[in-house]
Amino acid sequence: MFSAAAESFLRQAREIHEEELRRFAGRVSALLQGPEPGAEAAEGLRRLHLTVAATKYPRRLDGRFVELLQTVLCSPKSPEQVQVLCAAILREMSPCNDLILRCDEIQDTKLLSLVSSVLLAQGNKKGEVAAVGQRVVKVLEGRLPEGQSALLLLPVLANVINLSPESLTEEQTDAVSRKLADWLRYASTQQGIVQPSGGFFSSPRTKQPAPVTEVDGAIATDFFTVLSVGQHYTQDQWLNVQAFSMLRNWLLFYGGQEGKAPNPDDKPGMDRSVTSMVSTTSTSSRLLPPKEHLREKAFEYCQRLIEQSTRRPLKKDDGDLQRACLIEAVTIMDIICKQDSSYVYRAVSFLKILHGRICGDATYARALLPIAQFFLNHSKLAAVDSDAIYKHLFTDIPAQLFHNPSLAFEFVQFCKDNSQLFTDTSSIFRHSFPNLFKFLAWNSPPLISEFVDLLPFLLDAGTAIEIFHLLLDLPCLTAALDIQLRAAALPTSEKATSDPAVKPATCLEAFRHPLYKSTFQHFLRTKSAPEDTPESLIPLRQLLGSLAGNPRVVQCAETVPVLLELFFRVMAESADGSLINQLVVLLLQRSDQLYEIPTFKDDVYRVLSSQLAMLCKLHPALVVELSTEILEFSGAVSNIQSKEPIFTHVVWAVGEYLSVSYDKRCTVEQITRFFETLEAVLFEITQLRPLASTPSCAPRAISVLMATLTKLAARSQDLIPRVSMFLSKMRTFVQSPAVTSVYCEEDLEEILIRATELMNLLKMPSVAQFVFNPPMDVASTRLQREVNDSLPLALRMVTHLLEPAPGCTPV
Amino acid sequence: MVWAFVLLSPGGQAGQAGQAPCRVLYARAFGTSPGTPLGGPRQRLRRKEQLLVVARQVASQCQLLQSSLGRLSSPQLPQLPDEPVSLQDAPGGLFQMPPGDPFPDRVTVVWLSVLALACALVCDPQENLSLAEITLRRLAPRLLISLRLLSPGAGVLLRPDAADALLDRLLPHGQMLFLNERFLQAVDRELGIKASR
């Protein structure tokens, strides 16, 4: 495929020098100007194309050569292949300054299409798009030359209106609208005639053209559409296909009525559309203005397509097209109803029936989205209850079809497009978020950025806790979904519930095991269930550990830190003190209960610890309010090893915020209690003769413990002697042989320096008190705000004061 | 609308030493998005870079999907170039690129892996994505044949006219077409292709 040989070829093309290129262009130029530019000229043009395309910076081609390319392109004598290659080179070079191409005089539709492709690539600086649009419309309106058809021009027109819809006047769009309506509605229903194969002995049989059929083989009894089948097709049938293919955008740009909003005095829907049902037969609609005429034909076409799209196709691949047609038809109906609400009544009953027919068929699931969108847009007007549709969409579809990546993507887009639905606390949409996360759990890489957009809409005080748990367990959800799929694929014989007495050996067995069933069901729930958490998810989480290496699980795990940060960012803006407290407690609890993927745990700890600091800053009183939980957490030495980042930040928070200035309820007893707990922890990890069971801890933990103890002592000065004595022992600690073998020299030096600085600070208790407990308004200076950074600076300042360099006097 | 079609070589997996970079082999843009600086080499440079960013993102999504499906990153080629190549199970996907990165407006990219290459359509988010997937699944096997992607050599680089001819039928000026199987056969007859499904 793209082999090393091709790679080197590409490099050669890039490295061709200007001079060589000029000479080669000259050779090709000669060939092009020769009597009959043939295969050799084509080959030369191909190589030129590659040379031009291979580099990001533009290649200089001689102005006359570029002019020659344009001349050859437009010359009727040039072979088609050469014309195509000239156009390709011109497009590749665009924008070209030396372009003399114009489309004004071109009559031939093939040439016009080719030249338009070059002009439209220029970028519209000189109004090229409008010029092309004008020319195409002019040709379409006039009499086409013999043997030519509008077929090649419709795509050009579609491109023009997408790029610059204002290129056409209302008169022009009206004229085209009329033609589109005719092509849509009145294409021939006979199959095209096969050209007789000829030959001397064959007798020309004038075969009667057969009628077109439906995709299931039945003879078509109504007008021709893209789902009509024939052996050969006529020109007008091709035009039918083209017209439908561009219909949606055409209606979007030109179907609306400027300044003609539906009359608010009319009763919505029913009355007006009853009249329109009566009056708009296919003959009388011709008398309608072009917009309305096209709208009517388009609506009929969509109705017919919808009817055709649930037939069983003879060719399997036609099924895919049927579904694409269905989606397009519903979308166009939606647009029509937005532009003219008198169609709503007709559409609503039709689409309800359609929904009933396809809602049980998984292959039609993607079509349920535009149907739901239609009802979201119009059901109020039609006074129709469509809750059942939304319920089915949000409850059943994600649970059954999370593994379909296209559906997953479109479903999430649907949610984003209708995000206001999630903000209503009572709605079905909001309660279905556990289902939505299944899409992300299974298809993480393409959907993570979509969920970053969607998550803020799902989060509020009522859902925050459940979503927090859900995010932390997202990789478990992936594993559970994997098992659910595999369990469903098993033959029925193996699906019996397993023996409760026997412990399951594999996750697959656990799926049907009574002990684990309810936990599985909790992970796989389709609706929000905040009160419903089973006894403990730990056993299942551990069992699922066997899937921790599964690539999907790993990909999912990588999305969690991003979503967690976003989660906390939203919480920071909206959560009140009570919710923050709940989150902190859960954070500490859950730090023990995470899915066992090493990098996953590290990343989650990193995010949780920094967010913990943020939450404490937002609501400093939580240190006092949650003193029980925090005491318990910070008193457990095992936490230093298993969750060092979180431990460190918890201890830091205690040092920062356990103070009367942050919460009047903070008592001396509390300070003393924390002090004693932390002192015990520090004591255990800094033993001179560590036991085998003593953990070796990150130096940062030791530092932060020392600093916190010092801060607490500064606030309750009876504790100062105890801290000072402890700190003075640190010198012995860092020099002890058992310790030097465990920690590296730089770390030990840092610890010693820190201990010394803290000791010095405590020798000036009033300074210490100021540094660690500044009055609240002083605390808003930049220095104090960067709390993690300011302490060392403050310490160094004080150390300088206490141990002045020779020649300096303390202030 | 469809802004561009891209045929790319994803290159080697990230992290492997000496792997080939991601390359755009053939690209066709169908107009300049509003907001692009117009005129001169900057416009062209912008276009090339936008398409390369799309290609890289497709390559990355492709590799991630392959690894989640537990497949090797470069599938085995059929032994004989004449063997009909089945792309029925070819992995593909959809993703969005936010406004400004790299196109001024939000776009949705639909992609399909084609043996060791990949192709992609860059569309407006409101486009019919089902039809985009169908269009890609039709373009891919026909590109394999027209560009002789299965035989060794640099065929893919040297046949822009063959690729153009295909696009002119199946995606003329970026217009996706609702072609049923019989219409598709008619197109194949015109192009002289015997395409397998």
PDB file of C-alpha atoms in Angstrom, chain A residues 272-457:
ATOM      1  CA  ARG A 272     -55.463  25.540   8.696  1.00  0.00           C
ATOM      2  CA  SER A 273     -54.143  22.193   7.694  1.00  0.00           C
ATOM      3  CA  VAL A 274     -57.649  20.822   7.234  1.00  0.00           C
ATOM      4  CA  THR A 275     -58.188  23.499   4.647  1.00  0.00           C
ATOM      5  CA  SER A 276     -54.854  22.819   3.084  1.00  0.00           C
ATOM      6  CA  MET A 277     -55.588  19.107   2.891  1.00  0.00           C
ATOM      7  CA  VAL A 278     -58.682  19.830   0.931  1.00  0.00           C
ATOM      8  CA  SER A 279     -57.314  22.430  -1.400  1.00  0.00           C
ATOM      9  CA  THR A 280     -53.877  21.115  -2.161  1.00  0.00           C
ATOM     10  CA  THR A 281     -54.376  18.368  -4.683  1.00  0.00           C
ATOM     11  CA  SER A 282     -51.608  17.871  -7.121  1.00  0.00           C
ATOM     12  CA  THR A 283     -53.212  19.881  -9.880  1.00  0.00           C
ATOM     13  CA  SER A 284     -54.201  22.866  -7.873  1.00  0.00           C
ATOM     14  CA  SER A 285     -50.846  23.114  -6.150  1.00  0.00           C
ATOM     15  CA  ARG A 286     -49.376  24.158  -9.465  1.00  0.00           C
ATOM     16  CA  LEU A 287     -51.134  27.418  -8.928  1.00  0.00           C
ATOM     17  CA  LEU A 288     -49.237  27.988  -5.718  1.00  0.00           C
ATOM     18  CA  PRO A 289     -46.208  30.238  -5.709  1.00  0.00           C
ATOM     19  CA  PRO A 290     -42.986  28.305  -6.396  1.00  0.00           C
ATOM     20  CA  LYS A 291     -41.908  28.044  -2.749  1.00  0.00           C
ATOM     21  CA  GLU A 292     -45.174  26.616  -1.583  1.00  0.00           C
ATOM     22  CA  HIS A 293     -45.408  24.380  -4.633  1.00  0.00           C
ATOM     23  CA  LEU A 294     -42.000  22.909  -3.965  1.00  0.00           C
ATOM     24  CA  ARG A 295     -42.846  22.519  -0.309  1.00  0.00           C
ATOM     25  CA  GLU A 296     -45.925  20.499  -1.171  1.00  0.00           C
ATOM     26  CA  LYS A 297     -44.083  18.254  -3.606  1.00  0.00           C
ATOM     27  CA  ALA A 298     -41.245  17.795  -1.174  1.00  0.00           C
ATOM     28  CA  PHE A 299     -43.663  16.786   1.543  1.00  0.00           C
ATOM     29  CA  GLU A 300     -45.345  14.234  -0.695  1.00  0.00           C
ATOM     30  CA  TYR A 301     -41.960  12.882  -1.723  1.00  0.00           C
ATOM     31  CA  CYS A 302     -40.955  12.442   1.905  1.00  0.00           C
ATOM     32  CA  GLN A 303     -44.204  10.696   2.723  1.00  0.00           C
ATOM     33  CA  ARG A 304     -43.658   8.304  -0.144  1.00  0.00           C
ATOM     34  CA  LEU A 305     -40.059   7.666   0.885  1.00  0.00           C
ATOM     35  CA  ILE A 306     -41.116   6.868   4.408  1.00  0.00           C
ATOM     36  CA  GLU A 307     -43.582   4.338   3.117  1.00  0.00           C
ATOM     37  CA  GLN A 308     -40.954   2.816   0.847  1.00  0.00           C
ATOM     38  CA  SER A 309     -38.274   2.662   3.469  1.00  0.00           C
ATOM     39  CA  THR A 310     -39.838  -0.064   5.552  1.00  0.00           C
ATOM     40  CA  ARG A 311     -40.131  -2.557   2.713  1.00  0.00           C
ATOM     41  CA  ARG A 312     -37.801  -5.532   2.793  1.00  0.00           C
ATOM     42  CA  PRO A 313     -35.145  -4.935   0.147  1.00  0.00           C
ATOM     43  CA  LEU A 314     -34.010  -7.660  -2.209  1.00  0.00           C
ATOM     44  CA  LYS A 315     -30.471  -6.341  -2.121  1.00  0.00           C
ATOM     45  CA  LYS A 316     -29.151  -6.056   1.409  1.00  0.00           C
ATOM     46  CA  ASP A 317     -27.234  -2.846   0.778  1.00  0.00           C
ATOM     47  CA  ASP A 318     -30.395  -1.091  -0.272  1.00  0.00           C
ATOM     48  CA  GLY A 319     -31.401  -1.432   3.367  1.00  0.00           C
ATOM     49  CA  ASP A 320     -28.687   1.009   4.358  1.00  0.00           C
ATOM     50  CA  LEU A 321     -29.945   3.482   1.803  1.00  0.00           C
ATOM     51  CA  GLN A 322     -33.520   3.036   2.968  1.00  0.00           C
ATOM     52  CA  ARG A 323     -32.531   4.053   6.440  1.00  0.00           C
ATOM     53  CA  ALA A 324     -30.554   7.043   5.191  1.00  0.00           C
ATOM     54  CA  CYS A 325     -33.593   8.072   3.125  1.00  0.00           C
ATOM     55  CA  LEU A 326     -35.822   7.701   6.143  1.00  0.00           C
ATOM     56  CA  ILE A 327     -33.623   9.979   8.192  1.00  0.00           C
ATOM     57  CA  GLU A 328     -33.474  12.525   5.386  1.00  0.00           C
ATOM     58  CA  ALA A 329     -37.228  12.422   4.821  1.00  0.00           C
ATOM     59  CA  VAL A 330     -38.054  13.009   8.488  1.00  0.00           C
ATOM     60  CA  THR A 331     -35.522  15.822   8.671  1.00  0.00           C
ATOM     61  CA  ILE A 332     -36.983  17.510   5.591  1.00  0.00           C
ATOM     62  CA  MET A 333     -40.488  17.162   7.027  1.00  0.00           C
ATOM     63  CA  ASP A 334     -39.248  18.852  10.169  1.00  0.00           C
ATOM     64  CA  ILE A 335     -37.875  21.738   8.136  1.00  0.00           C
ATOM     65  CA  ILE A 336     -41.102  22.036   6.143  1.00  0.00           C
ATOM     66  CA  CYS A 337     -43.161  22.113   9.306  1.00  0.00           C
ATOM     67  CA  LYS A 338     -40.947  24.832  10.732  1.00  0.00           C
ATOM     68  CA  GLN A 339     -41.466  26.872   7.594  1.00  0.00           C
ATOM     69  CA  ASP A 340     -45.189  26.272   7.383  1.00  0.00           C
ATOM     70  CA  SER A 341     -46.921  25.038  10.466  1.00  0.00           C
ATOM     71  CA  SER A 342     -49.985  23.950   8.510  1.00  0.00           C
ATOM     72  CA  TYR A 343     -48.096  20.779   7.655  1.00  0.00           C
ATOM     73  CA  VAL A 344     -47.664  19.799  11.281  1.00  0.00           C
ATOM     74  CA  TYR A 345     -50.994  18.092  11.630  1.00  0.00           C
ATOM     75  CA  ARG A 346     -50.428  15.921   8.565  1.00  0.00           C
ATOM     76  CA  ALA A 347     -46.913  15.047   9.624  1.00  0.00           C
ATOM     77  CA  VAL A 348     -47.588  14.219  13.243  1.00  0.00           C
ATOM     78  CA  SER A 349     -50.020  11.357  12.707  1.00  0.00           C
ATOM     79  CA  PHE A 350     -47.867   9.984   9.935  1.00  0.00           C
ATOM     80  CA  LEU A 351     -44.725  10.002  12.007  1.00  0.00           C
ATOM     81  CA  LYS A 352     -46.406   8.496  15.014  1.00  0.00           C
ATOM     82  CA  ILE A 353     -47.400   5.512  12.918  1.00  0.00           C
ATOM     83  CA  LEU A 354     -43.886   5.295  11.544  1.00  0.00           C
ATOM     84  CA  HIS A 355     -42.444   5.335  15.026  1.00  0.00           C
ATOM     85  CA  GLY A 356     -44.716   2.498  16.031  1.00  0.00           C
ATOM     86  CA  ARG A 357     -43.472   0.441  13.089  1.00  0.00           C
ATOM     87  CA  ILE A 358     -39.748   0.898  13.614  1.00  0.00           C
ATOM     88  CA  CYS A 359     -39.259   1.339  17.339  1.00  0.00           C
ATOM     89  CA  GLY A 360     -38.731  -2.372  17.911  1.00  0.00           C
ATOM     90  CA  ASP A 361     -36.185  -2.782  15.129  1.00  0.00           C
ATOM     91  CA  ALA A 362     -32.598  -2.150  16.146  1.00  0.00           C
ATOM     92  CA  THR A 363     -31.482  -1.508  12.556  1.00  0.00           C
ATOM     93  CA  TYR A 364     -33.741   1.550  12.426  1.00  0.00           C
ATOM     94  CA  ALA A 365     -32.532   2.979  15.722  1.00  0.00           C
ATOM     95  CA  ARG A 366     -30.710   5.930  14.199  1.00  0.00           C
ATOM     96  CA  ALA A 367     -33.937   7.073  12.571  1.00  0.00           C
ATOM     97  CA  LEU A 368     -35.544   7.435  15.990  1.00  0.00           C
ATOM     98  CA  LEU A 369     -33.434  10.519  16.619  1.00  0.00           C
ATOM     99  CA  PRO A 370     -34.825  12.787  13.878  1.00  0.00           C
ATOM    100  CA  ILE A 371     -38.306  11.524  14.773  1.00  0.00           C
ATOM    101  CA  ALA A 372     -37.806  12.506  18.393  1.00  0.00           C
ATOM    102  CA  GLN A 373     -36.403  15.849  17.266  1.00  0.00           C
ATOM    103  CA  PHE A 374     -39.494  16.427  15.175  1.00  0.00           C
ATOM    104  CA  PHE A 375     -41.752  15.811  18.122  1.00  0.00           C
ATOM    105  CA  LEU A 376     -39.616  18.005  20.344  1.00  0.00           C
ATOM    106  CA  ASN A 377     -40.007  20.791  17.814  1.00  0.00           C
ATOM    107  CA  HIS A 378     -43.675  20.414  16.966  1.00  0.00           C
ATOM    108  CA  SER A 379     -45.641  18.303  19.416  1.00  0.00           C
ATOM    109  CA  LYS A 380     -46.681  21.299  21.452  1.00  0.00           C
ATOM    110  CA  LEU A 381     -48.203  22.896  18.398  1.00  0.00           C
ATOM    111  CA  ALA A 382     -50.040  19.736  17.525  1.00  0.00           C
ATOM    112  CA  ALA A 383     -51.059  19.113  21.137  1.00  0.00           C
ATOM    113  CA  VAL A 384     -49.691  15.605  20.951  1.00  0.00           C
ATOM    114  CA  ASP A 385     -48.230  13.640  23.805  1.00  0.00           C
ATOM    115  CA  SER A 386     -44.901  12.269  22.779  1.00  0.00           C
ATOM    116  CA  ASP A 387     -43.520  11.242  26.147  1.00  0.00           C
ATOM    117  CA  ALA A 388     -43.635   7.583  25.211  1.00  0.00           C
ATOM    118  CA  ILE A 389     -41.315   8.297  22.299  1.00  0.00           C
ATOM    119  CA  TYR A 390     -38.745  10.040  24.486  1.00  0.00           C
ATOM    120  CA  LYS A 391     -39.007   7.382  27.157  1.00  0.00           C
ATOM    121  CA  HIS A 392     -38.299   4.601  24.699  1.00  0.00           C
ATOM    122  CA  LEU A 393     -35.450   6.571  23.164  1.00  0.00           C
ATOM    123  CA  PHE A 394     -33.672   7.297  26.414  1.00  0.00           C
ATOM    124  CA  THR A 395     -34.397   4.122  28.316  1.00  0.00           C
ATOM    125  CA  ASP A 396     -34.130   1.333  25.784  1.00  0.00           C
ATOM    126  CA  ILE A 397     -31.848   2.511  23.034  1.00  0.00           C
ATOM    127  CA  PRO A 398     -28.653   3.311  24.946  1.00  0.00           C
ATOM    128  CA  ALA A 399     -28.977   0.133  26.976  1.00  0.00           C
ATOM    129  CA  GLN A 400     -29.290  -2.048  23.900  1.00  0.00           C
ATOM    130  CA  LEU A 401     -27.161  -0.252  21.351  1.00  0.00           C
ATOM    131  CA  PHE A 402     -24.338   1.473  23.225  1.00  0.00           C
ATOM    132  CA  HIS A 403     -21.877  -0.537  21.158  1.00  0.00           C
ATOM    133  CA  ASN A 404     -22.930   0.995  17.862  1.00  0.00           C
ATOM    134  CA  PRO A 405     -20.429   3.844  17.460  1.00  0.00           C
ATOM    135  CA  SER A 406     -22.415   5.797  14.866  1.00  0.00           C
ATOM    136  CA  LEU A 407     -25.574   5.662  16.934  1.00  0.00           C
ATOM    137  CA  ALA A 408     -23.606   6.598  20.024  1.00  0.00           C
ATOM    138  CA  PHE A 409     -22.183   9.655  18.329  1.00  0.00           C
ATOM    139  CA  GLU A 410     -25.498  10.821  16.906  1.00  0.00           C
ATOM    140  CA  PHE A 411     -27.312  10.202  20.183  1.00  0.00           C
ATOM    141  CA  VAL A 412     -24.861  12.347  22.093  1.00  0.00           C
ATOM    142  CA  GLN A 413     -25.143  15.069  19.433  1.00  0.00           C
ATOM    143  CA  PHE A 414     -28.900  14.921  19.873  1.00  0.00           C
ATOM    144  CA  CYS A 415     -28.435  15.471  23.593  1.00  0.00           C
ATOM    145  CA  LYS A 416     -26.108  18.406  22.980  1.00  0.00           C
ATOM    146  CA  ASP A 417     -28.488  19.961  20.467  1.00  0.00           C
ATOM    147  CA  ASN A 418     -31.288  19.736  23.007  1.00  0.00           C
ATOM    148  CA  SER A 419     -29.265  20.398  26.129  1.00  0.00           C
ATOM    149  CA  GLN A 420     -31.948  22.625  27.615  1.00  0.00           C
ATOM    150  CA  LEU A 421     -34.035  19.468  28.172  1.00  0.00           C
ATOM    151  CA  PHE A 422     -31.612  18.273  30.806  1.00  0.00           C
ATOM    152  CA  THR A 423     -31.906  21.312  32.980  1.00  0.00           C
ATOM    153  CA  ASP A 424     -35.513  20.552  33.884  1.00  0.00           C
ATOM    154  CA  THR A 425     -35.179  18.519  37.074  1.00  0.00           C
ATOM    155  CA  SER A 426     -38.281  16.441  36.545  1.00  0.00           C
ATOM    156  CA  SER A 427     -37.664  15.380  32.998  1.00  0.00           C
ATOM    157  CA  ILE A 428     -37.046  11.861  31.734  1.00  0.00           C
ATOM    158  CA  PHE A 429     -33.986  13.101  29.924  1.00  0.00           C
ATOM    159  CA  ARG A 430     -32.243  14.161  33.039  1.00  0.00           C
ATOM    160  CA  HIS A 431     -32.868  10.913  34.902  1.00  0.00           C
ATOM    161  CA  SER A 432     -31.408   8.837  32.122  1.00  0.00           C
ATOM    162  CA  PHE A 433     -27.817   9.968  32.498  1.00  0.00           C
ATOM    163  CA  PRO A 434     -26.544   6.566  33.672  1.00  0.00           C
ATOM    164  CA  ASN A 435     -27.646   5.274  30.298  1.00  0.00           C
ATOM    165  CA  LEU A 436     -25.895   8.065  28.451  1.00  0.00           C
ATOM    166  CA  PHE A 437     -22.606   7.296  30.086  1.00  0.00           C
ATOM    167  CA  LYS A 438     -22.700   3.847  28.538  1.00  0.00           C
ATOM    168  CA  PHE A 439     -22.006   5.460  25.193  1.00  0.00           C
ATOM    169  CA  LEU A 440     -18.910   7.093  26.600  1.00  0.00           C
ATOM    170  CA  ALA A 441     -17.780   4.025  28.495  1.00  0.00           C
ATOM    171  CA  TRP A 442     -17.776   1.939  25.328  1.00  0.00           C
ATOM    172  CA  ASN A 443     -16.720   4.495  22.698  1.00  0.00           C
ATOM    173  CA  SER A 444     -14.364   6.704  24.678  1.00  0.00           C
ATOM    174  CA  PRO A 445     -11.973   8.252  22.140  1.00  0.00           C
ATOM    175  CA  PRO A 446     -14.526   9.879  19.793  1.00  0.00           C
ATOM    176  CA  LEU A 447     -16.979  10.841  22.521  1.00  0.00           C
ATOM    177  CA  ILE A 448     -14.870  12.297  25.321  1.00  0.00           C
ATOM    178  CA  SER A 449     -14.876  15.813  23.853  1.00  0.00           C
ATOM    179  CA  GLU A 450     -18.637  15.595  23.337  1.00  0.00           C
ATOM    180  CA  PHE A 451     -19.147  14.625  26.960  1.00  0.00           C
ATOM    181  CA  VAL A 452     -16.977  17.484  28.106  1.00  0.00           C
ATOM    182  CA  ASP A 453     -19.583  19.716  26.446  1.00  0.00           C
ATOM    183  CA  LEU A 454     -22.536  17.736  27.774  1.00  0.00           C
ATOM    184  CA  LEU A 455     -21.557  17.073  31.391  1.00  0.00           C
ATOM    185  CA  PRO A 456     -22.277  20.584  32.750  1.00  0.00           C
ATOM    186  CA  PHE A 457     -25.899  20.181  31.679  1.00  0.00           C
TER     187      PHE A 457
END
